[in-house]
Amino acid sequence: MTERTPVDLWFDPFCPWAWMTSRWLLEVQKVRPIEPRWHIMSLTVLNEDKEVPESYRAQIADAMGPVRVVAAVQAKYDSETVGRLYTELGVRFHDQNRKGGDTLRETVEEALEAAGLDRGFADAMDSTEYDQVVRASHADGIDRVGQEVGTPVVSVEGVSFFGPVISPAPKGEEAGRLWDGVVLVAGTDGFFELKRSRTRSPIFG
């Protein structure tokens, strides 16, 4: 069997763009010898000292709770389990648009159960027990790319970058070709940025 290259991705379960990137990486895994490994970062921590629109701050008001739950699971299980939970959370938060409000804990508990985990991990939503872990993991990711970007962060073989920001997530060999290009560009010494304005929202499913 071909040895698979570890690819680390830092995500906040609330971030729709990180969700798109993560689904792309799972497609890449089918056509390139990579192994995604999952790490948490936090939209709450990222924006706590930044001037952002109140409308956006309201959107991420509940974001810390699910990150804490993932941190609690990460403390006891491996990356594959974290990835499985992320999939179940993401399907509900993004594909089903069940991201906030009074039913958030119920949604998180449902995701935990679907991932084969104890619903009691949802207790971490209202606890600060894992906040230092969250902050350390967030810093590990963001320090690789700089404070002016956010989630997702991808790191492979010593090369780290923000993004790619994509919608929809390409599939099959198209996903593999994008991977080849992204790694080539990101690994070029002195290359920092390639960007254009977004013309569509995340396309889920």
Tab-separated table of N, CA and C in Angstrom, residues 29-197:
chain	number	residue	atom	x	y	z
A	29	GLN	N	-8.688	12.585	-0.542
A	29	GLN	CA	-8.220	11.332	0.064
A	29	GLN	C	-8.554	10.119	-0.820
A	30	LYS	N	-9.602	10.220	-1.607
A	30	LYS	CA	-10.007	9.106	-2.472
A	30	LYS	C	-9.118	8.962	-3.704
A	31	VAL	N	-8.447	10.048	-4.086
A	31	VAL	CA	-7.693	10.029	-5.350
A	31	VAL	C	-6.213	10.381	-5.188
A	32	ARG	N	-5.797	10.775	-3.984
A	32	ARG	CA	-4.400	11.063	-3.703
A	32	ARG	C	-4.041	10.399	-2.361
A	33	PRO	N	-2.794	9.994	-2.165
A	33	PRO	CA	-2.407	9.299	-0.934
A	33	PRO	C	-2.199	10.263	0.236
A	34	ILE	N	-3.288	10.834	0.735
A	34	ILE	CA	-3.211	11.722	1.895
A	34	ILE	C	-4.060	11.159	3.023
A	35	GLU	N	-3.783	11.620	4.230
A	35	GLU	CA	-4.565	11.231	5.410
A	35	GLU	C	-4.892	12.487	6.212
A	36	PRO	N	-6.141	12.982	6.109
A	36	PRO	CA	-6.514	14.159	6.888
A	36	PRO	C	-6.431	13.892	8.391
A	37	ARG	N	-5.926	14.878	9.109
A	37	ARG	CA	-5.896	14.845	10.573
A	37	ARG	C	-6.546	16.133	11.063
A	38	TRP	N	-7.384	16.017	12.078
A	38	TRP	CA	-8.315	17.079	12.442
A	38	TRP	C	-7.913	17.774	13.739
A	39	HIS	N	-7.937	19.108	13.711
A	39	HIS	CA	-7.567	19.922	14.872
A	39	HIS	C	-8.565	21.073	14.999
A	40	ILE	N	-8.767	21.526	16.217
A	40	ILE	CA	-9.718	22.606	16.442
A	40	ILE	C	-9.040	23.968	16.440
A	41	MET	N	-9.770	24.944	15.914
A	41	MET	CA	-9.476	26.347	16.153
A	41	MET	C	-10.812	27.002	16.479
A	42	SER	N	-10.832	28.283	16.743
A	42	SER	CA	-12.041	28.895	17.282
A	42	SER	C	-12.314	30.249	16.651
A	43	LEU	N	-13.497	30.386	16.055
A	43	LEU	CA	-13.937	31.689	15.561
A	43	LEU	C	-14.075	32.683	16.702
A	44	THR	N	-14.468	32.198	17.865
A	44	THR	CA	-14.608	33.073	19.039
A	44	THR	C	-13.264	33.662	19.420
A	45	VAL	N	-12.250	32.807	19.535
A	45	VAL	CA	-10.907	33.270	19.889
A	45	VAL	C	-10.349	34.152	18.782
A	46	LEU	N	-10.551	33.762	17.550
A	46	LEU	CA	-10.024	34.505	16.412
A	46	LEU	C	-10.518	35.947	16.395
A	47	ASN	N	-11.782	36.160	16.761
A	47	ASN	CA	-12.406	37.480	16.608
A	47	ASN	C	-12.608	38.237	17.916
A	48	GLU	N	-12.111	37.686	19.036
A	48	GLU	CA	-12.428	38.302	20.317
A	48	GLU	C	-11.870	39.718	20.456
A	49	ASP	N	-10.746	40.007	19.822
A	49	ASP	CA	-10.138	41.339	19.927
A	49	ASP	C	-10.215	42.118	18.623
A	50	LYS	N	-11.049	41.664	17.693
A	50	LYS	CA	-11.154	42.314	16.390
A	50	LYS	C	-12.454	43.112	16.281
A	51	GLU	N	-12.410	44.148	15.476
A	51	GLU	CA	-13.616	44.899	15.172
A	51	GLU	C	-14.317	44.217	14.001
A	52	VAL	N	-15.411	43.544	14.305
A	52	VAL	CA	-16.187	42.854	13.273
A	52	VAL	C	-17.630	43.327	13.372
A	53	PRO	N	-18.401	43.240	12.301
A	53	PRO	CA	-19.808	43.666	12.353
A	53	PRO	C	-20.584	42.916	13.426
A	54	GLU	N	-21.471	43.608	14.083
A	54	GLU	CA	-22.273	42.987	15.131
A	54	GLU	C	-23.094	41.830	14.577
A	55	SER	N	-23.501	41.945	13.321
A	55	SER	CA	-24.272	40.864	12.711
A	55	SER	C	-23.449	39.578	12.643
A	56	TYR	N	-22.148	39.723	12.342
A	56	TYR	CA	-21.282	38.552	12.293
A	56	TYR	C	-21.023	38.014	13.695
A	57	ARG	N	-20.802	38.933	14.651
A	57	ARG	CA	-20.563	38.479	16.027
A	57	ARG	C	-21.770	37.705	16.553
A	58	ALA	N	-22.956	38.124	16.150
A	58	ALA	CA	-24.162	37.402	16.554
A	58	ALA	C	-24.187	36.002	15.940
A	59	GLN	N	-23.695	35.887	14.711
A	59	GLN	CA	-23.684	34.590	14.034
A	59	GLN	C	-22.798	33.587	14.750
A	60	ILE	N	-21.716	34.076	15.367
A	60	ILE	CA	-20.769	33.152	16.002
A	60	ILE	C	-20.907	33.147	17.525
A	61	ALA	N	-21.989	33.728	18.023
A	61	ALA	CA	-22.168	33.848	19.476
A	61	ALA	C	-22.156	32.489	20.172
A	62	ASP	N	-22.656	31.461	19.500
A	62	ASP	CA	-22.740	30.132	20.112
A	62	ASP	C	-21.619	29.201	19.668
A	63	ALA	N	-20.618	29.747	18.969
A	63	ALA	CA	-19.615	28.886	18.332
A	63	ALA	C	-18.718	28.164	19.328
A	64	MET	N	-18.456	28.758	20.478
A	64	MET	CA	-17.491	28.171	21.405
A	64	MET	C	-17.964	26.837	21.963
A	65	GLY	N	-19.258	26.684	22.159
A	65	GLY	CA	-19.787	25.454	22.749
A	65	GLY	C	-19.400	24.199	21.972
A	66	PRO	N	-19.706	24.131	20.677
A	66	PRO	CA	-19.317	22.940	19.915
A	66	PRO	C	-17.812	22.710	19.852
A	67	VAL	N	-17.020	23.784	19.813
A	67	VAL	CA	-15.562	23.619	19.815
A	67	VAL	C	-15.123	22.947	21.113
A	68	ARG	N	-15.710	23.356	22.216
A	68	ARG	CA	-15.372	22.725	23.494
A	68	ARG	C	-15.718	21.244	23.493
A	69	VAL	N	-16.834	20.899	22.871
A	69	VAL	CA	-17.237	19.491	22.803
A	69	VAL	C	-16.217	18.698	21.989
A	70	VAL	N	-15.798	19.236	20.864
A	70	VAL	CA	-14.785	18.549	20.055
A	70	VAL	C	-13.487	18.401	20.846
A	71	ALA	N	-13.125	19.428	21.608
A	71	ALA	CA	-11.914	19.351	22.433
A	71	ALA	C	-12.031	18.241	23.474
A	72	ALA	N	-13.201	18.107	24.061
A	72	ALA	CA	-13.419	17.059	25.058
A	72	ALA	C	-13.286	15.672	24.429
A	73	VAL	N	-13.820	15.518	23.241
A	73	VAL	CA	-13.708	14.242	22.528
A	73	VAL	C	-12.260	13.990	22.125
A	74	GLN	N	-11.588	15.032	21.664
A	74	GLN	CA	-10.193	14.907	21.236
A	74	GLN	C	-9.292	14.472	22.387
A	75	ALA	N	-9.647	14.867	23.603
A	75	ALA	CA	-8.836	14.515	24.766
A	75	ALA	C	-8.877	13.015	25.064
A	76	LYS	N	-9.904	12.317	24.554
A	76	LYS	CA	-10.065	10.897	24.875
A	76	LYS	C	-9.959	9.967	23.672
A	77	TYR	N	-10.055	10.527	22.489
A	77	TYR	CA	-10.077	9.683	21.299
A	77	TYR	C	-9.077	10.175	20.262
A	78	ASP	N	-8.993	9.428	19.152
A	78	ASP	CA	-8.018	9.748	18.118
A	78	ASP	C	-8.599	10.703	17.077
A	79	SER	N	-7.754	11.069	16.128
A	79	SER	CA	-8.147	12.031	15.099
A	79	SER	C	-9.289	11.504	14.246
A	80	GLU	N	-9.297	10.215	13.968
A	80	GLU	CA	-10.367	9.638	13.159
A	80	GLU	C	-11.725	9.853	13.828
A	81	THR	N	-11.767	9.703	15.153
A	81	THR	CA	-13.012	9.923	15.890
A	81	THR	C	-13.413	11.388	15.836
A	82	VAL	N	-12.438	12.283	15.980
A	82	VAL	CA	-12.722	13.720	15.869
A	82	VAL	C	-13.284	14.037	14.488
A	83	GLY	N	-12.694	13.452	13.458
A	83	GLY	CA	-13.193	13.673	12.110
A	83	GLY	C	-14.608	13.159	11.923
A	84	ARG	N	-14.898	12.033	12.518
A	84	ARG	CA	-16.255	11.474	12.431
A	84	ARG	C	-17.270	12.386	13.107
A	85	LEU	N	-16.911	12.918	14.280
A	85	LEU	CA	-17.798	13.854	14.964
A	85	LEU	C	-17.958	15.135	14.153
A	86	TYR	N	-16.860	15.629	13.587
A	86	TYR	CA	-16.938	16.843	12.775
A	86	TYR	C	-17.912	16.651	11.617
A	87	THR	N	-17.871	15.491	10.991
A	87	THR	CA	-18.806	15.220	9.896
A	87	THR	C	-20.244	15.290	10.383
A	88	GLU	N	-20.524	14.683	11.509
A	88	GLU	CA	-21.903	14.676	12.018
A	88	GLU	C	-22.350	16.075	12.434
A	89	LEU	N	-21.456	16.842	13.045
A	89	LEU	CA	-21.793	18.226	13.392
A	89	LEU	C	-22.008	19.058	12.127
A	90	GLY	N	-21.092	18.920	11.173
A	90	GLY	CA	-21.172	19.729	9.964
A	90	GLY	C	-22.419	19.466	9.154
A	91	VAL	N	-22.810	18.220	9.041
A	91	VAL	CA	-24.038	17.886	8.315
A	91	VAL	C	-25.221	18.621	8.926
A	92	ARG	N	-25.259	18.651	10.242
A	92	ARG	CA	-26.400	19.286	10.915
A	92	ARG	C	-26.287	20.814	10.881
A	93	PHE	N	-25.099	21.338	11.117
A	93	PHE	CA	-24.925	22.796	11.157
A	93	PHE	C	-25.090	23.432	9.775
A	94	HIS	N	-24.548	22.782	8.768
A	94	HIS	CA	-24.469	23.416	7.455
A	94	HIS	C	-25.465	22.817	6.449
A	95	ASP	N	-25.405	21.522	6.234
A	95	ASP	CA	-26.318	20.917	5.267
A	95	ASP	C	-27.774	21.053	5.706
A	96	GLN	N	-28.018	20.937	7.019
A	96	GLN	CA	-29.387	21.003	7.536
A	96	GLN	C	-29.722	22.353	8.175
A	97	ASN	N	-28.740	23.267	8.206
A	97	ASN	CA	-28.952	24.622	8.755
A	97	ASN	C	-29.512	24.592	10.175
A	98	ARG	N	-28.899	23.783	11.033
A	98	ARG	CA	-29.333	23.661	12.430
A	98	ARG	C	-28.183	24.082	13.345
A	99	LYS	N	-27.759	25.333	13.190
A	99	LYS	CA	-26.503	25.763	13.810
A	99	LYS	C	-26.673	26.513	15.129
A	100	GLY	N	-27.804	27.070	15.412
A	100	GLY	CA	-27.897	27.899	16.608
A	100	GLY	C	-29.247	27.786	17.280
A	101	GLY	N	-29.470	28.706	18.200
A	101	GLY	CA	-30.765	28.772	18.871
A	101	GLY	C	-30.864	27.842	20.060
A	102	ASP	N	-32.076	27.711	20.552
A	102	ASP	CA	-32.326	26.937	21.764
A	102	ASP	C	-32.109	25.442	21.582
A	103	THR	N	-32.070	24.973	20.346
A	103	THR	CA	-31.920	23.539	20.100
A	103	THR	C	-30.473	23.129	19.818
A	104	LEU	N	-29.528	24.053	20.027
A	104	LEU	CA	-28.144	23.745	19.691
A	104	LEU	C	-27.626	22.545	20.470
A	105	ARG	N	-27.888	22.495	21.771
A	105	ARG	CA	-27.383	21.361	22.550
A	105	ARG	C	-27.996	20.053	22.049
A	106	GLU	N	-29.267	20.073	21.746
A	106	GLU	CA	-29.909	18.868	21.230
A	106	GLU	C	-29.250	18.424	19.920
A	107	THR	N	-28.928	19.384	19.080
A	107	THR	CA	-28.272	19.074	17.812
A	107	THR	C	-26.891	18.472	18.048
A	108	VAL	N	-26.143	19.031	18.993
A	108	VAL	CA	-24.815	18.513	19.315
A	108	VAL	C	-24.921	17.097	19.891
A	109	GLU	N	-25.878	16.872	20.771
A	109	GLU	CA	-26.062	15.537	21.343
A	109	GLU	C	-26.410	14.526	20.256
A	110	GLU	N	-27.237	14.938	19.328
A	110	GLU	CA	-27.616	14.063	18.215
A	110	GLU	C	-26.393	13.710	17.374
A	111	ALA	N	-25.534	14.691	17.123
A	111	ALA	CA	-24.311	14.455	16.356
A	111	ALA	C	-23.375	13.501	17.098
A	112	LEU	N	-23.246	13.686	18.400
A	112	LEU	CA	-22.414	12.796	19.201
A	112	LEU	C	-22.900	11.357	19.099
A	113	GLU	N	-24.181	11.178	19.255
A	113	GLU	CA	-24.744	9.829	19.188
A	113	GLU	C	-24.530	9.213	17.808
A	114	ALA	N	-24.728	10.006	16.762
A	114	ALA	CA	-24.534	9.510	15.392
A	114	ALA	C	-23.082	9.134	15.145
A	115	ALA	N	-22.160	9.790	15.848
A	115	ALA	CA	-20.728	9.482	15.717
A	115	ALA	C	-20.295	8.343	16.624
A	116	GLY	N	-21.249	7.740	17.358
A	116	GLY	CA	-20.931	6.633	18.236
A	116	GLY	C	-20.321	7.056	19.554
A	117	LEU	N	-20.639	8.287	19.983
A	117	LEU	CA	-20.056	8.844	21.203
A	117	LEU	C	-21.138	9.132	22.235
A	118	ASP	N	-20.701	9.265	23.481
A	118	ASP	CA	-21.608	9.538	24.593
A	118	ASP	C	-22.193	10.937	24.464
A	119	ARG	N	-23.515	11.058	24.563
A	119	ARG	CA	-24.169	12.363	24.485
A	119	ARG	C	-23.714	13.274	25.619
A	120	GLY	N	-23.182	12.685	26.694
A	120	GLY	CA	-22.726	13.470	27.841
A	120	GLY	C	-21.571	14.407	27.515
A	121	PHE	N	-20.863	14.171	26.409
A	121	PHE	CA	-19.811	15.099	26.012
A	121	PHE	C	-20.369	16.506	25.784
A	122	ALA	N	-21.663	16.610	25.544
A	122	ALA	CA	-22.281	17.921	25.327
A	122	ALA	C	-22.203	18.812	26.558
A	123	ASP	N	-21.956	18.222	27.724
A	123	ASP	CA	-21.798	19.027	28.942
A	123	ASP	C	-20.653	20.022	28.811
A	124	ALA	N	-19.678	19.701	27.967
A	124	ALA	CA	-18.518	20.583	27.784
A	124	ALA	C	-18.912	21.922	27.175
A	125	MET	N	-20.075	22.003	26.544
A	125	MET	CA	-20.508	23.251	25.918
A	125	MET	C	-20.533	24.411	26.897
A	126	ASP	N	-20.906	24.123	28.134
A	126	ASP	CA	-21.087	25.167	29.144
A	126	ASP	C	-19.974	25.174	30.180
A	127	SER	N	-18.862	24.538	29.864
A	127	SER	CA	-17.731	24.451	30.786
A	127	SER	C	-16.511	25.125	30.179
A	128	THR	N	-15.676	25.684	31.039
A	128	THR	CA	-14.414	26.277	30.576
A	128	THR	C	-13.244	25.300	30.711
A	129	GLU	N	-13.538	24.043	31.043
A	129	GLU	CA	-12.490	23.063	31.320
A	129	GLU	C	-11.508	22.916	30.163
A	130	TYR	N	-12.007	23.000	28.938
A	130	TYR	CA	-11.152	22.753	27.773
A	130	TYR	C	-10.739	24.028	27.048
A	131	ASP	N	-11.019	25.177	27.638
A	131	ASP	CA	-10.735	26.431	26.933
A	131	ASP	C	-9.246	26.633	26.666
A	132	GLN	N	-8.400	26.233	27.612
A	132	GLN	CA	-6.959	26.374	27.374
A	132	GLN	C	-6.492	25.459	26.247
A	133	VAL	N	-7.078	24.280	26.183
A	133	VAL	CA	-6.768	23.347	25.096
A	133	VAL	C	-7.195	23.945	23.760
A	134	VAL	N	-8.390	24.535	23.744
A	134	VAL	CA	-8.891	25.172	22.531
A	134	VAL	C	-7.944	26.286	22.091
A	135	ARG	N	-7.560	27.130	23.030
A	135	ARG	CA	-6.688	28.253	22.702
A	135	ARG	C	-5.315	27.781	22.216
A	136	ALA	N	-4.798	26.730	22.826
A	136	ALA	CA	-3.481	26.209	22.410
A	136	ALA	C	-3.550	25.631	21.000
A	137	SER	N	-4.600	24.895	20.707
A	137	SER	CA	-4.757	24.326	19.379
A	137	SER	C	-4.985	25.424	18.343
A	138	HIS	N	-5.790	26.413	18.711
A	138	HIS	CA	-6.031	27.552	17.826
A	138	HIS	C	-4.710	28.263	17.506
A	139	ALA	N	-3.920	28.507	18.535
A	139	ALA	CA	-2.642	29.195	18.335
A	139	ALA	C	-1.700	28.372	17.459
A	140	ASP	N	-1.706	27.063	17.647
A	140	ASP	CA	-0.864	26.186	16.839
A	140	ASP	C	-1.198	26.335	15.362
A	141	GLY	N	-2.492	26.396	15.046
A	141	GLY	CA	-2.907	26.543	13.659
A	141	GLY	C	-2.647	27.925	13.108
A	142	ILE	N	-3.093	28.950	13.831
A	142	ILE	CA	-3.042	30.312	13.297
A	142	ILE	C	-1.607	30.826	13.222
A	143	ASP	N	-0.757	30.383	14.124
A	143	ASP	CA	0.637	30.835	14.096
A	143	ASP	C	1.370	30.342	12.849
A	144	ARG	N	0.854	29.320	12.206
A	144	ARG	CA	1.485	28.797	10.992
A	144	ARG	C	1.226	29.681	9.773
A	145	VAL	N	0.153	30.500	9.844
A	145	VAL	CA	-0.253	31.262	8.656
A	145	VAL	C	-0.366	32.759	8.896
A	146	GLY	N	-0.398	33.185	10.174
A	146	GLY	CA	-0.489	34.613	10.462
A	146	GLY	C	-1.860	35.030	10.954
A	147	GLN	N	-1.893	36.102	11.711
A	147	GLN	CA	-3.096	36.531	12.404
A	147	GLN	C	-4.140	37.157	11.487
A	148	GLU	N	-3.772	37.492	10.252
A	148	GLU	CA	-4.722	38.194	9.386
A	148	GLU	C	-5.644	37.247	8.630
A	149	VAL	N	-5.518	35.945	8.835
A	149	VAL	CA	-6.413	34.995	8.191
A	149	VAL	C	-7.188	34.233	9.265
A	150	GLY	N	-7.880	33.187	8.877
A	150	GLY	CA	-8.715	32.481	9.849
A	150	GLY	C	-8.822	31.001	9.541
A	151	THR	N	-10.010	30.456	9.737
A	151	THR	CA	-10.267	29.042	9.520
A	151	THR	C	-10.848	28.834	8.126
A	152	PRO	N	-10.401	27.819	7.399
A	152	PRO	CA	-9.538	26.720	7.830
A	152	PRO	C	-8.059	26.995	7.574
A	153	VAL	N	-7.226	26.279	8.315
A	153	VAL	CA	-5.781	26.247	8.082
A	153	VAL	C	-5.419	24.815	7.708
A	154	VAL	N	-4.635	24.672	6.661
A	154	VAL	CA	-4.174	23.363	6.221
A	154	VAL	C	-2.650	23.348	6.279
A	155	SER	N	-2.080	22.235	6.742
A	155	SER	CA	-0.630	22.096	6.825
A	155	SER	C	-0.232	20.726	6.305
A	156	VAL	N	0.741	20.717	5.378
A	156	VAL	CA	1.220	19.456	4.809
A	156	VAL	C	2.713	19.564	4.542
A	157	GLU	N	3.457	18.641	5.102
A	157	GLU	CA	4.904	18.537	4.889
A	157	GLU	C	5.623	19.871	5.081
A	158	GLY	N	5.282	20.567	6.149
A	158	GLY	CA	5.954	21.808	6.495
A	158	GLY	C	5.436	23.041	5.798
A	159	VAL	N	4.452	22.886	4.915
A	159	VAL	CA	3.837	24.010	4.220
A	159	VAL	C	2.432	24.214	4.783
A	160	SER	N	2.123	25.449	5.198
A	160	SER	CA	0.815	25.745	5.778
A	160	SER	C	0.177	26.908	5.032
A	161	PHE	N	-1.159	26.882	4.955
A	161	PHE	CA	-1.871	27.938	4.244
A	161	PHE	C	-3.302	28.028	4.749
A	162	PHE	N	-3.907	29.171	4.547
A	162	PHE	CA	-5.319	29.391	4.824
A	162	PHE	C	-6.118	28.990	3.584
A	163	GLY	N	-7.194	28.243	3.790
A	163	GLY	CA	-8.040	27.849	2.669
A	163	GLY	C	-7.690	26.449	2.181
A	164	PRO	N	-7.994	26.145	0.913
A	164	PRO	CA	-8.606	27.044	-0.059
A	164	PRO	C	-10.078	27.306	0.237
A	165	VAL	N	-10.535	28.493	-0.137
A	165	VAL	CA	-11.941	28.876	0.011
A	165	VAL	C	-12.639	28.479	-1.281
A	166	ILE	N	-13.510	27.496	-1.209
A	166	ILE	CA	-14.119	26.920	-2.403
A	166	ILE	C	-15.611	26.685	-2.203
A	167	SER	N	-16.349	26.776	-3.281
A	167	SER	CA	-17.785	26.489	-3.254
A	167	SER	C	-18.271	26.261	-4.683
A	168	PRO	N	-18.797	25.066	-4.946
A	168	PRO	CA	-18.892	23.900	-4.069
A	168	PRO	C	-17.558	23.160	-3.980
A	169	ALA	N	-17.484	22.169	-3.099
A	169	ALA	CA	-16.272	21.369	-2.980
A	169	ALA	C	-16.163	20.433	-4.178
A	170	PRO	N	-15.054	20.506	-4.935
A	170	PRO	CA	-14.912	19.618	-6.099
A	170	PRO	C	-14.796	18.166	-5.673
A	171	LYS	N	-15.141	17.285	-6.599
A	171	LYS	CA	-15.146	15.856	-6.300
A	171	LYS	C	-14.259	15.105	-7.275
A	172	GLY	N	-13.897	13.877	-6.889
A	172	GLY	CA	-13.147	13.007	-7.771
A	172	GLY	C	-11.811	13.596	-8.180
A	173	GLU	N	-11.439	13.348	-9.427
A	173	GLU	CA	-10.148	13.794	-9.920
A	173	GLU	C	-10.035	15.318	-9.936
A	174	GLU	N	-11.173	16.007	-10.062
A	174	GLU	CA	-11.145	17.468	-9.989
A	174	GLU	C	-10.629	17.929	-8.632
A	175	ALA	N	-11.053	17.226	-7.576
A	175	ALA	CA	-10.543	17.535	-6.232
A	175	ALA	C	-9.045	17.269	-6.157
A	176	GLY	N	-8.605	16.185	-6.770
A	176	GLY	CA	-7.186	15.860	-6.770
A	176	GLY	C	-6.353	16.876	-7.521
A	177	ARG	N	-6.842	17.358	-8.659
A	177	ARG	CA	-6.096	18.357	-9.416
A	177	ARG	C	-5.975	19.664	-8.641
A	178	LEU	N	-7.060	20.040	-7.942
A	178	LEU	CA	-6.980	21.243	-7.117
A	178	LEU	C	-5.937	21.058	-6.026
A	179	TRP	N	-5.908	19.895	-5.416
A	179	TRP	CA	-4.910	19.602	-4.386
A	179	TRP	C	-3.493	19.746	-4.940
A	180	ASP	N	-3.261	19.152	-6.086
A	180	ASP	CA	-1.931	19.239	-6.698
A	180	ASP	C	-1.517	20.695	-6.888
A	181	GLY	N	-2.455	21.497	-7.386
A	181	GLY	CA	-2.145	22.901	-7.646
A	181	GLY	C	-1.927	23.702	-6.382
A	182	VAL	N	-2.774	23.482	-5.391
A	182	VAL	CA	-2.660	24.220	-4.138
A	182	VAL	C	-1.326	23.917	-3.458
A	183	VAL	N	-0.963	22.649	-3.393
A	183	VAL	CA	0.295	22.266	-2.741
A	183	VAL	C	1.492	22.832	-3.522
A	184	LEU	N	1.416	22.807	-4.848
A	184	LEU	CA	2.499	23.355	-5.662
A	184	LEU	C	2.676	24.847	-5.411
A	185	VAL	N	1.568	25.589	-5.438
A	185	VAL	CA	1.640	27.036	-5.244
A	185	VAL	C	2.079	27.370	-3.821
A	186	ALA	N	1.454	26.740	-2.843
A	186	ALA	CA	1.764	27.048	-1.444
A	186	ALA	C	3.203	26.697	-1.092
A	187	GLY	N	3.755	25.692	-1.759
A	187	GLY	CA	5.116	25.267	-1.461
A	187	GLY	C	6.186	26.046	-2.193
A	188	THR	N	5.773	27.019	-3.022
A	188	THR	CA	6.730	27.843	-3.753
A	188	THR	C	7.287	28.925	-2.833
A	189	ASP	N	8.594	28.957	-2.650
A	189	ASP	CA	9.210	29.923	-1.751
A	189	ASP	C	8.879	31.353	-2.186
A	190	GLY	N	8.429	32.145	-1.230
A	190	GLY	CA	8.115	33.540	-1.508
A	190	GLY	C	6.701	33.783	-1.977
A	191	PHE	N	5.928	32.706	-2.218
A	191	PHE	CA	4.538	32.902	-2.637
A	191	PHE	C	3.676	33.113	-1.400
A	192	PHE	N	2.815	34.152	-1.427
A	192	PHE	CA	1.996	34.466	-0.263
A	192	PHE	C	0.501	34.510	-0.547
A	193	GLU	N	0.075	35.019	-1.686
A	193	GLU	CA	-1.360	35.253	-1.808
A	193	GLU	C	-1.818	35.201	-3.262
A	194	LEU	N	-2.998	34.613	-3.450
A	194	LEU	CA	-3.695	34.597	-4.723
A	194	LEU	C	-5.169	34.675	-4.357
A	195	LYS	N	-5.883	35.721	-4.805
A	195	LYS	CA	-7.224	35.929	-4.278
A	195	LYS	C	-8.115	36.634	-5.277
A	196	ARG	N	-9.412	36.331	-5.219
A	196	ARG	CA	-10.423	37.092	-5.936
A	196	ARG	C	-11.675	37.144	-5.078
A	197	SER	N	-12.560	38.076	-5.375
A	197	SER	CA	-13.764	38.258	-4.559
A	197	SER	C	-14.677	37.040	-4.674
